[in-house]
PDB file of C-alpha atoms in Angstrom:
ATOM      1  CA  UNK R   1       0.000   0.000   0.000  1.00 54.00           C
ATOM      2  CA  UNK R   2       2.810   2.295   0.776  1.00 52.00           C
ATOM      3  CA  UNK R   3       4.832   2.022  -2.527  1.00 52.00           C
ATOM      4  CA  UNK R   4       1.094   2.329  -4.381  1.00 52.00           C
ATOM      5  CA  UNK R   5       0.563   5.328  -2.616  1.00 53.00           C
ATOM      6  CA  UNK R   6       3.794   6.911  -3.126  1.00 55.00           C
ATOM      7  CA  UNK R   7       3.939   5.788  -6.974  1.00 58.00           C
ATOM      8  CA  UNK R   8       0.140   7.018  -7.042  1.00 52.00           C
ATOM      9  CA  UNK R   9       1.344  10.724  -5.789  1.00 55.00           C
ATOM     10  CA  UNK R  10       4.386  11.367  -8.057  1.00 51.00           C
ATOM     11  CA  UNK R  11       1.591   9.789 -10.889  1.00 49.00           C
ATOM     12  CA  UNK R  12      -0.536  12.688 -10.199  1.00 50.00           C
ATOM     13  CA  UNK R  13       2.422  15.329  -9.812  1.00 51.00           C
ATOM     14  CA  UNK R  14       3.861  14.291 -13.643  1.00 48.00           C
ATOM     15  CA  UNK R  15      -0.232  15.152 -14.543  1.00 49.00           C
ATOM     16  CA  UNK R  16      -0.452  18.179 -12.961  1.00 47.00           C
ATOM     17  CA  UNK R  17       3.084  19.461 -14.103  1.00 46.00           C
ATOM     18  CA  UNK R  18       1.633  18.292 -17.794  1.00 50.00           C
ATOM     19  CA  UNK R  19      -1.410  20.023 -17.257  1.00 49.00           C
ATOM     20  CA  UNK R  20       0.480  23.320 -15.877  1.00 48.00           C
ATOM     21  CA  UNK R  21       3.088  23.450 -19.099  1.00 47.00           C
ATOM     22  CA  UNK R  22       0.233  22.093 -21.379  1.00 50.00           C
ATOM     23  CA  UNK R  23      -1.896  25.356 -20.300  1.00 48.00           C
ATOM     24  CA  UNK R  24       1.231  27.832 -20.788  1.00 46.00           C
ATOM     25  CA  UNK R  25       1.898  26.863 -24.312  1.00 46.00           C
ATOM     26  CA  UNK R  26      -1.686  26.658 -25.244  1.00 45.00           C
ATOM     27  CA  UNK R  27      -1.722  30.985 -24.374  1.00 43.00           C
ATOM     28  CA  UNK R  28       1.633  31.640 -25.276  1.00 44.00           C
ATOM     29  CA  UNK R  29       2.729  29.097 -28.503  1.00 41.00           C
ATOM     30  CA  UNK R  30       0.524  31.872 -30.709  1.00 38.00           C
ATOM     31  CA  UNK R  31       3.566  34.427 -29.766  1.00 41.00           C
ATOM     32  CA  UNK R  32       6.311  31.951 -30.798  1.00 45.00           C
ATOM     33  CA  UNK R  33       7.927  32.074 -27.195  1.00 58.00           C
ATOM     34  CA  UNK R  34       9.536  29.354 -25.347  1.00 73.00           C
ATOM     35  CA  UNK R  35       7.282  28.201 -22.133  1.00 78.00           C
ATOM     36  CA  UNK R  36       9.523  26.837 -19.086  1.00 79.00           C
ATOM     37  CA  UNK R  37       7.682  24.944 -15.852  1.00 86.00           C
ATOM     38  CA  UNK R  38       9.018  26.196 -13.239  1.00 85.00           C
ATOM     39  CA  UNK R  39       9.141  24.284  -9.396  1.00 84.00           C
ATOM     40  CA  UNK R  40       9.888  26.181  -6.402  1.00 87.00           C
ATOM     41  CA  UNK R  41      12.478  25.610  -4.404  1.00 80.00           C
ATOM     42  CA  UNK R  42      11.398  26.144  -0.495  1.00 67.00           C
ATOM     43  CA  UNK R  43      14.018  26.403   2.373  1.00 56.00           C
ATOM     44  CA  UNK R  44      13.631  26.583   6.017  1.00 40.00           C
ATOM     45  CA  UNK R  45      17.414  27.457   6.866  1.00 46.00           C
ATOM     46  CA  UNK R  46      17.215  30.787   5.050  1.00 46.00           C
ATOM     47  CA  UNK R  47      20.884  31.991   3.536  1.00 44.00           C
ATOM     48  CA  UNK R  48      19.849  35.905   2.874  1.00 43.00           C
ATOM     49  CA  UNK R  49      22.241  37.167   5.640  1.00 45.00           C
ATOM     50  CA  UNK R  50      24.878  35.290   4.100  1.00 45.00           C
ATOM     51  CA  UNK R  51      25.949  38.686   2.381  1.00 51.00           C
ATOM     52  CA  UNK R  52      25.475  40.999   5.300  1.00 44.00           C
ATOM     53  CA  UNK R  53      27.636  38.289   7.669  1.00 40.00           C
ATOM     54  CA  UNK R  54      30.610  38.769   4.759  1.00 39.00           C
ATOM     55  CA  UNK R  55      29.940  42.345   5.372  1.00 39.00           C
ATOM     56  CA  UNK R  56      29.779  42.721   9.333  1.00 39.00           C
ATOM     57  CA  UNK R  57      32.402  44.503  11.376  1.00 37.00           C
ATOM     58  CA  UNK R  58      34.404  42.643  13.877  1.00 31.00           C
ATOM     59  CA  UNK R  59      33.004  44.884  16.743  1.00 35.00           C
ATOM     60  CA  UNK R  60      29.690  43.134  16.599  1.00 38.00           C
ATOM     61  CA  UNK R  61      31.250  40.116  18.442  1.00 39.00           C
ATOM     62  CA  UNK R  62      32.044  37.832  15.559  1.00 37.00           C
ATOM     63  CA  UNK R  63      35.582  37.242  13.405  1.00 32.00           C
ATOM     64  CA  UNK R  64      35.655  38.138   9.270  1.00 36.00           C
ATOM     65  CA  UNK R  65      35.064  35.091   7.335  1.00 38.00           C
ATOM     66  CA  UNK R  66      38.578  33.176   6.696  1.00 33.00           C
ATOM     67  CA  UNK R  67      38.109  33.263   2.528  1.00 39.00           C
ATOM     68  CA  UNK R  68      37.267  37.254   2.696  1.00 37.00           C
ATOM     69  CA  UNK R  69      41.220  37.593   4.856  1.00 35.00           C
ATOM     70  CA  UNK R  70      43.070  39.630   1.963  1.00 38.00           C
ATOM     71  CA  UNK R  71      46.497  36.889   2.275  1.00 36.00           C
ATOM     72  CA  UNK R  72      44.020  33.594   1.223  1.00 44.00           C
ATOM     73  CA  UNK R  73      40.688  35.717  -0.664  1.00 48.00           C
ATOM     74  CA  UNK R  74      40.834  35.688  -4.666  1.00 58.00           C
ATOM     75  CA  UNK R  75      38.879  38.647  -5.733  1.00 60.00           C
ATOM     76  CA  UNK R  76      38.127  37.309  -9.160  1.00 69.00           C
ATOM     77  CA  UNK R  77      36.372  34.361  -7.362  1.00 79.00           C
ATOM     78  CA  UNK R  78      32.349  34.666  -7.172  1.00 81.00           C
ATOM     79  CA  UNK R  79      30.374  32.980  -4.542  1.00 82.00           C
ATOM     80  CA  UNK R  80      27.648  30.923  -5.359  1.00 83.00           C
ATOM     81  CA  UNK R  81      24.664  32.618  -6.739  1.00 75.00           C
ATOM     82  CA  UNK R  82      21.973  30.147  -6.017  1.00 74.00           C
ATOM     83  CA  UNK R  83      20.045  32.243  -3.445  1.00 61.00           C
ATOM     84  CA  UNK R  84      18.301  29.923  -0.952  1.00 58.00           C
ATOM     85  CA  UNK R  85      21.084  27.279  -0.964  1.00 62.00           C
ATOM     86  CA  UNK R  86      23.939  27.871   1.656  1.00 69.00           C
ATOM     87  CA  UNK R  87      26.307  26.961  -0.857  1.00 81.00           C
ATOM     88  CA  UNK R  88      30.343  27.417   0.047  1.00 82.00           C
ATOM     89  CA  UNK R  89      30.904  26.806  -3.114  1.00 85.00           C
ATOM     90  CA  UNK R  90      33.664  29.564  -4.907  1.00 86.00           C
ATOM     91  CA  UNK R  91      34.511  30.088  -8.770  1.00 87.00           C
ATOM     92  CA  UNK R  92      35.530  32.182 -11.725  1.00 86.00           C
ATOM     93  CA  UNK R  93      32.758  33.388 -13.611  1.00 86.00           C
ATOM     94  CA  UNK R  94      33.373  31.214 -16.591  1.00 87.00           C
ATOM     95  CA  UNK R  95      32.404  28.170 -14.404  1.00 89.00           C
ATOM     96  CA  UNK R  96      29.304  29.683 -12.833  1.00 88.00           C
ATOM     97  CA  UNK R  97      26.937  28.513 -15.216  1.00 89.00           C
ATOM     98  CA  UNK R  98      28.466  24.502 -14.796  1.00 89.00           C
ATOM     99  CA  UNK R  99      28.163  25.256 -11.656  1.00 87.00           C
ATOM    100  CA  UNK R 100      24.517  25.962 -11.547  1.00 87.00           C
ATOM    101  CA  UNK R 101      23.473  23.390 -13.832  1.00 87.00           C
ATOM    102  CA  UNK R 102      25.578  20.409 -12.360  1.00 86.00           C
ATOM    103  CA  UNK R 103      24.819  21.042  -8.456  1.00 85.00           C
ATOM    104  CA  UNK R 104      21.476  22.927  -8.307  1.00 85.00           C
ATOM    105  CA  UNK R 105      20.148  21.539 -11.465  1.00 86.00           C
ATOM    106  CA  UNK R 106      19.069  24.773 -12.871  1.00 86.00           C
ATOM    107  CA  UNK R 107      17.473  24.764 -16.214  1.00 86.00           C
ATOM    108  CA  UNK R 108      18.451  26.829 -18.607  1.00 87.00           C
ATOM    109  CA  UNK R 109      16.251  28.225 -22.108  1.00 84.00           C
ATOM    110  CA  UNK R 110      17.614  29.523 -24.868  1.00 85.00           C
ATOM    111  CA  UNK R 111      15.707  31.873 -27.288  1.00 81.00           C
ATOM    112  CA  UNK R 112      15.041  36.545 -27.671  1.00 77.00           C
ATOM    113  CA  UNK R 113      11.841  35.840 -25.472  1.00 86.00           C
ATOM    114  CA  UNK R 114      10.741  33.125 -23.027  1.00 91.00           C
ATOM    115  CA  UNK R 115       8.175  32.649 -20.521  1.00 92.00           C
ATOM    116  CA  UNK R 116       8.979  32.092 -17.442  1.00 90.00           C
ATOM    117  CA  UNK R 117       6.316  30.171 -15.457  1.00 93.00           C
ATOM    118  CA  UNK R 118       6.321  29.855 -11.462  1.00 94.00           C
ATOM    119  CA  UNK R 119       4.090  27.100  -9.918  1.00 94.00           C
ATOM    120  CA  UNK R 120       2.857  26.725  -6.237  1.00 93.00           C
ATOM    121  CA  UNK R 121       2.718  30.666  -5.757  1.00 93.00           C
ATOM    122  CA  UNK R 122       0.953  29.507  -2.170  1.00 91.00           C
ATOM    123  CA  UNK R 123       4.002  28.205  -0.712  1.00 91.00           C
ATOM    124  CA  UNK R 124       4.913  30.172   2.503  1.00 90.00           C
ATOM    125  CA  UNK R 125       8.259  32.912   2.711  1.00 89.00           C
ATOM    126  CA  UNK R 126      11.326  32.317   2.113  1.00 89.00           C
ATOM    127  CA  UNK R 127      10.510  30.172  -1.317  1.00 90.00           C
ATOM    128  CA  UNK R 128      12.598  30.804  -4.758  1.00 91.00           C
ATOM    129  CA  UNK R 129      11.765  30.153  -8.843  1.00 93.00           C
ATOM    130  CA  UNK R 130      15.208  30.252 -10.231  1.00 91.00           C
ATOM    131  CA  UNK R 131      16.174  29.959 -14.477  1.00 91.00           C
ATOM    132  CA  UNK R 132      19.150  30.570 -16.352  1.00 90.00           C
ATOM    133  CA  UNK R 133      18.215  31.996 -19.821  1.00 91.00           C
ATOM    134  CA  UNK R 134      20.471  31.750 -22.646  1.00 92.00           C
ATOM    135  CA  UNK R 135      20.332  35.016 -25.127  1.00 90.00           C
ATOM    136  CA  UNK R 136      22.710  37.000 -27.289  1.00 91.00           C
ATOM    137  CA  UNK R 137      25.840  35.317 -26.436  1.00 92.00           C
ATOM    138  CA  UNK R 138      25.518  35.459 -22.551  1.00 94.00           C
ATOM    139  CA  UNK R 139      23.910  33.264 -19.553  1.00 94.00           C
ATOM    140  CA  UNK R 140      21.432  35.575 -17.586  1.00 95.00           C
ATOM    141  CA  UNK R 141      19.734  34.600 -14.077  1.00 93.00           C
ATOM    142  CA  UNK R 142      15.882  35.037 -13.047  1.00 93.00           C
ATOM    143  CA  UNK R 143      15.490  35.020  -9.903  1.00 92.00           C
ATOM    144  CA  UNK R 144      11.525  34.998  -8.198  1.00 94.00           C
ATOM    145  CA  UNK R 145      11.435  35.011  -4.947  1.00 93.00           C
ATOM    146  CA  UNK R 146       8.331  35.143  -2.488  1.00 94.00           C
ATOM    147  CA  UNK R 147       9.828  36.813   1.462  1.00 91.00           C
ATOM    148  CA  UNK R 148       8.687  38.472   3.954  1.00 90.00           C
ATOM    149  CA  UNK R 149      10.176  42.155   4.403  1.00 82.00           C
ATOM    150  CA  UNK R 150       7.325  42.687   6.961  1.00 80.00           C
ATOM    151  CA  UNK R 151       5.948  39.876   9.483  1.00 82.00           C
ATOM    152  CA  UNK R 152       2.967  38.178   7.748  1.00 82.00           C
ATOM    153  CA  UNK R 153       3.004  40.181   4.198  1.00 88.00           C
ATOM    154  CA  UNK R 154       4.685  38.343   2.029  1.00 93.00           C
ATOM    155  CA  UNK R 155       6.215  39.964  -1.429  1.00 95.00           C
ATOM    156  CA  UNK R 156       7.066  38.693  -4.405  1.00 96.00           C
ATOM    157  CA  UNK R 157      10.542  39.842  -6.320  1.00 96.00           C
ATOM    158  CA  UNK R 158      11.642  39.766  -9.899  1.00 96.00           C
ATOM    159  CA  UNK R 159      15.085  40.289 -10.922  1.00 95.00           C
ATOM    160  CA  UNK R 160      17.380  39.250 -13.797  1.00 94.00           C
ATOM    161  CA  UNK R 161      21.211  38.779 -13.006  1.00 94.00           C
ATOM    162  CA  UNK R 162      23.919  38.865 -15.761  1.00 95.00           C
ATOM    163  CA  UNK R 163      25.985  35.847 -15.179  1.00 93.00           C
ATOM    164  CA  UNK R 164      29.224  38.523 -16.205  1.00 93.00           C
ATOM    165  CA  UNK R 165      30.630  41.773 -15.175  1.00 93.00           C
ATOM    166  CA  UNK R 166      28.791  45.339 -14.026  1.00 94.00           C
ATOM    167  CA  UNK R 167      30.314  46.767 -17.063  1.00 95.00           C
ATOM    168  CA  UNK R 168      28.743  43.794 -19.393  1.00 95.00           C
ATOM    169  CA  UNK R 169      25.439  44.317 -17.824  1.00 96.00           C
ATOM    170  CA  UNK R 170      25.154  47.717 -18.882  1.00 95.00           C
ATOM    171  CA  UNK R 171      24.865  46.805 -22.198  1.00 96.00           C
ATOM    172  CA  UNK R 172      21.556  44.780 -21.911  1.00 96.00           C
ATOM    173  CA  UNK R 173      18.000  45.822 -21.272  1.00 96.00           C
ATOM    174  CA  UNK R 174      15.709  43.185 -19.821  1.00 95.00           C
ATOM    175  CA  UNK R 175      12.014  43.147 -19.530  1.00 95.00           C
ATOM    176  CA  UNK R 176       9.706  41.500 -17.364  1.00 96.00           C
ATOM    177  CA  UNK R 177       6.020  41.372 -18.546  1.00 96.00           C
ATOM    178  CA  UNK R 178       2.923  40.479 -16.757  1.00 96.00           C
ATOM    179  CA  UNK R 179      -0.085  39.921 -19.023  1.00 93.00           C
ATOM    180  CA  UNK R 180      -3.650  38.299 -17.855  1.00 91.00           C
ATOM    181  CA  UNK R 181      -7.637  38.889 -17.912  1.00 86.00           C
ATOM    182  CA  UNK R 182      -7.123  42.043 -20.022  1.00 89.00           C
ATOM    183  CA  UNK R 183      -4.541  43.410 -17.346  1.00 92.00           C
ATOM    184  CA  UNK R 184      -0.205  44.142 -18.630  1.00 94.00           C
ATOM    185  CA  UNK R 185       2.323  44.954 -16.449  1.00 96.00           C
ATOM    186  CA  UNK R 186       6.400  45.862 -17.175  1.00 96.00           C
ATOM    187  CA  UNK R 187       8.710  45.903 -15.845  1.00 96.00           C
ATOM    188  CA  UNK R 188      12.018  47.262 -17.451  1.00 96.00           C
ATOM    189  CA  UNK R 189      15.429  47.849 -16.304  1.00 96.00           C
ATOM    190  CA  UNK R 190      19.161  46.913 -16.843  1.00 96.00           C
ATOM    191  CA  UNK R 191      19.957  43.446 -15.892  1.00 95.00           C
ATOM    192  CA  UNK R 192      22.570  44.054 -11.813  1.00 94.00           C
ATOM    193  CA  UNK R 193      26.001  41.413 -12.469  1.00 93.00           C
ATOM    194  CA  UNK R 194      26.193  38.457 -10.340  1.00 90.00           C
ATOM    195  CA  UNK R 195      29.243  39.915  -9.157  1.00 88.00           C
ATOM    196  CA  UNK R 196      26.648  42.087  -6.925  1.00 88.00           C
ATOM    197  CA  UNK R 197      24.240  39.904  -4.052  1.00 83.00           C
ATOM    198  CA  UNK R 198      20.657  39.256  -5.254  1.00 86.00           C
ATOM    199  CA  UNK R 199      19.579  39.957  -1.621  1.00 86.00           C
ATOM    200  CA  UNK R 200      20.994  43.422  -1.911  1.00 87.00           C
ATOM    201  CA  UNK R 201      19.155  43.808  -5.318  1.00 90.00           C
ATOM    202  CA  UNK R 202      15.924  42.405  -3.498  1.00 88.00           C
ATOM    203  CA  UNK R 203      16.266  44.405  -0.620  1.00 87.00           C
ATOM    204  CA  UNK R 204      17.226  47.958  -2.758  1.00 88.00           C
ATOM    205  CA  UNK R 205      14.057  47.299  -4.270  1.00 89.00           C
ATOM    206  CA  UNK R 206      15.180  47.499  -7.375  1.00 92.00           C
ATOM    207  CA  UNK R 207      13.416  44.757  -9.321  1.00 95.00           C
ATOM    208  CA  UNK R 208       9.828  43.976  -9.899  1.00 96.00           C
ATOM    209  CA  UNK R 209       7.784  44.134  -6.671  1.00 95.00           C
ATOM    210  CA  UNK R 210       4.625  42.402  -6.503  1.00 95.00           C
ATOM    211  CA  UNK R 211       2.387  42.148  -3.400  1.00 94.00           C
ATOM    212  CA  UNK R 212       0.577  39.150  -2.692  1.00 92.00           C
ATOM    213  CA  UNK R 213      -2.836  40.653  -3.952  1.00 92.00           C
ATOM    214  CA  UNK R 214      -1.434  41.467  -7.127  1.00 93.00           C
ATOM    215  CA  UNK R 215       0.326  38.338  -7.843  1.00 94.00           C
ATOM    216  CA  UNK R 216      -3.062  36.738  -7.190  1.00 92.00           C
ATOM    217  CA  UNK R 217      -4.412  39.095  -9.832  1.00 93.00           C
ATOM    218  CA  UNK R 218      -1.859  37.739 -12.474  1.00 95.00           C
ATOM    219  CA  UNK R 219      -1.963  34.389 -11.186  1.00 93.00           C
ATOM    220  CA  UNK R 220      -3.896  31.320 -12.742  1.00 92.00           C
ATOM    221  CA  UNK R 221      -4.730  28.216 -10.626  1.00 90.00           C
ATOM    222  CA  UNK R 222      -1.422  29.236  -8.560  1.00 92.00           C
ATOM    223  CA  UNK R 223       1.054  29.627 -11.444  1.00 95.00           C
ATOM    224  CA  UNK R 224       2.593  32.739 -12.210  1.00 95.00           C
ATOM    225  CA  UNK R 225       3.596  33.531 -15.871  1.00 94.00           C
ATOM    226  CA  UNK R 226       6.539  35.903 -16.715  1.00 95.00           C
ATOM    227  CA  UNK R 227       7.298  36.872 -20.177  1.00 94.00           C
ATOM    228  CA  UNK R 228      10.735  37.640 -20.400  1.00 94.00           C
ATOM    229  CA  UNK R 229      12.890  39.680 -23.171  1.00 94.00           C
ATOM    230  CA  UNK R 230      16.503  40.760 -23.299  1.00 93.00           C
ATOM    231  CA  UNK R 231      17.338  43.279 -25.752  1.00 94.00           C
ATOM    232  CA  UNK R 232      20.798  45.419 -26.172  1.00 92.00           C
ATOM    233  CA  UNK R 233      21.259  48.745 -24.923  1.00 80.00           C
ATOM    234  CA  UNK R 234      22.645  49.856 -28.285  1.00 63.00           C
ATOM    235  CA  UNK R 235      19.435  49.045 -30.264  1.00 48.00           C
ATOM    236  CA  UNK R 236      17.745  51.520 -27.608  1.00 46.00           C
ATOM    237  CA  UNK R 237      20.028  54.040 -28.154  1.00 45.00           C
ATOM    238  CA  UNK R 238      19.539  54.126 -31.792  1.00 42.00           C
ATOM    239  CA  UNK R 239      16.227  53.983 -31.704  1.00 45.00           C
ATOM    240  CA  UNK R 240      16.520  57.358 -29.196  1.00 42.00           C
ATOM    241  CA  UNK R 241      18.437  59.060 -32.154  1.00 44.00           C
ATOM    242  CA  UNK R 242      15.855  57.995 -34.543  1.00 43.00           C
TER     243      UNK R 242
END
């Protein structure tokens, strides 16, 4: 009885994963965009202070981190950038992406426009829908993430991470579109470099910001699309002279 209930359960997760990535292309195949399913990943032991510890002075009681002591610290190394995993793990940036894919097992799409789509919105704070999208020559990082930045109202945050430099990153233009029941929303910006902490991005504000109402407004049967698009800055920039 146990392994038919068990085998019974992930039966009826593969059908409602189907039915979830069957609905998505069904709205968005007319637009030619790539649809990817999207599972959350939910952690109780919560690694967002992991940037502020790095950054705390000695006077509050506790010693610097060994790999941030200037004889034995490699600044070209980059920490992990898989948010809600406390991951030691430290590399160049060429190997991020291996990284990501071999140990976290993040997917990655290729294609000028995707859509991005988040399942099991009603999971409680901190939760995170992570994708590494493939476009114009370079590996770029969405990061959703549903937290609390006030007891009992959660938020949800959009962001898109450039799996490169600051100065690379200035010379894309991402957009994050919400679009349901006769209702768009953007959201446009230029992509922050991994080099930088998502939870500082997150907790700047500077990303999309969604509260839990309208989420729900966007929402469909607890699934969250995104459309993404990643353009250059350069095509902008003529178009401003035009």
């Amino acid at each position: 009885m146990l392994f038919f209930t068990q085998c019974f359960g992930a039966v009826l997760d593969l059908i409602h994963l189907r039915f979830q990535h069957y609905k998505a292309k069904r709205v968005f195949s007319a637009a030619g965009q790539l649809v990817c399913v999207v599972n959350p990943t939910h952690s109780l032991k919560y690694a967002s202070n992991r940037c502020a510890a790095a950054q705390a002075p000695v006077e509050q009681g506790g010693l610097p981190p060994c790999h941030h002591h200037e004889a034995v610290h490699d600044p070209q190394l980059v920490p992990c950038t898989c948010p809600l995993f406390s991951c030691q793990w430290e590399g160049h940036l060429e190997v991020v992406v291996s990284h990501l894919r071999q140990t976290h097992r993040i997917d990655i799409l290729q294609g000028a426009e995707i859509v991005f789509l988040a399942t099991d919105m009603h999971l409680p704070a901190p939760t995170d829908w992570i994708i590494m999208h493939s476009c114009l020559g370079h590996q770029f990082l969405l990061v959703l993430r549903k937290q609390e930045k006030h007891e009992g109202h959660p938020q949800f945050f959009a962001t898109m991470m450039l799996i490169g430099t600051p100065t690379q990153a200035d010379n894309f233009t991402y957009r994050l579109e919400l679009n349901r029941n006769q209702r768009r929303l953007k959201w446009e910006a230029t992509p922050r470099s991994v080099l930088e902490c998502v939870d500082s991005v997150i907790s700047d504000g500077d990303c999309l910001v969604l509260n839990t109402s309208l989420a729900q407004l966007f929402s469909d049967n607890g699934s969250l699309a995104i459309g993404i698009a990643i353009t250059t800055s350069k095509v902008h920039s003529a178009e401003a002279e035009i």
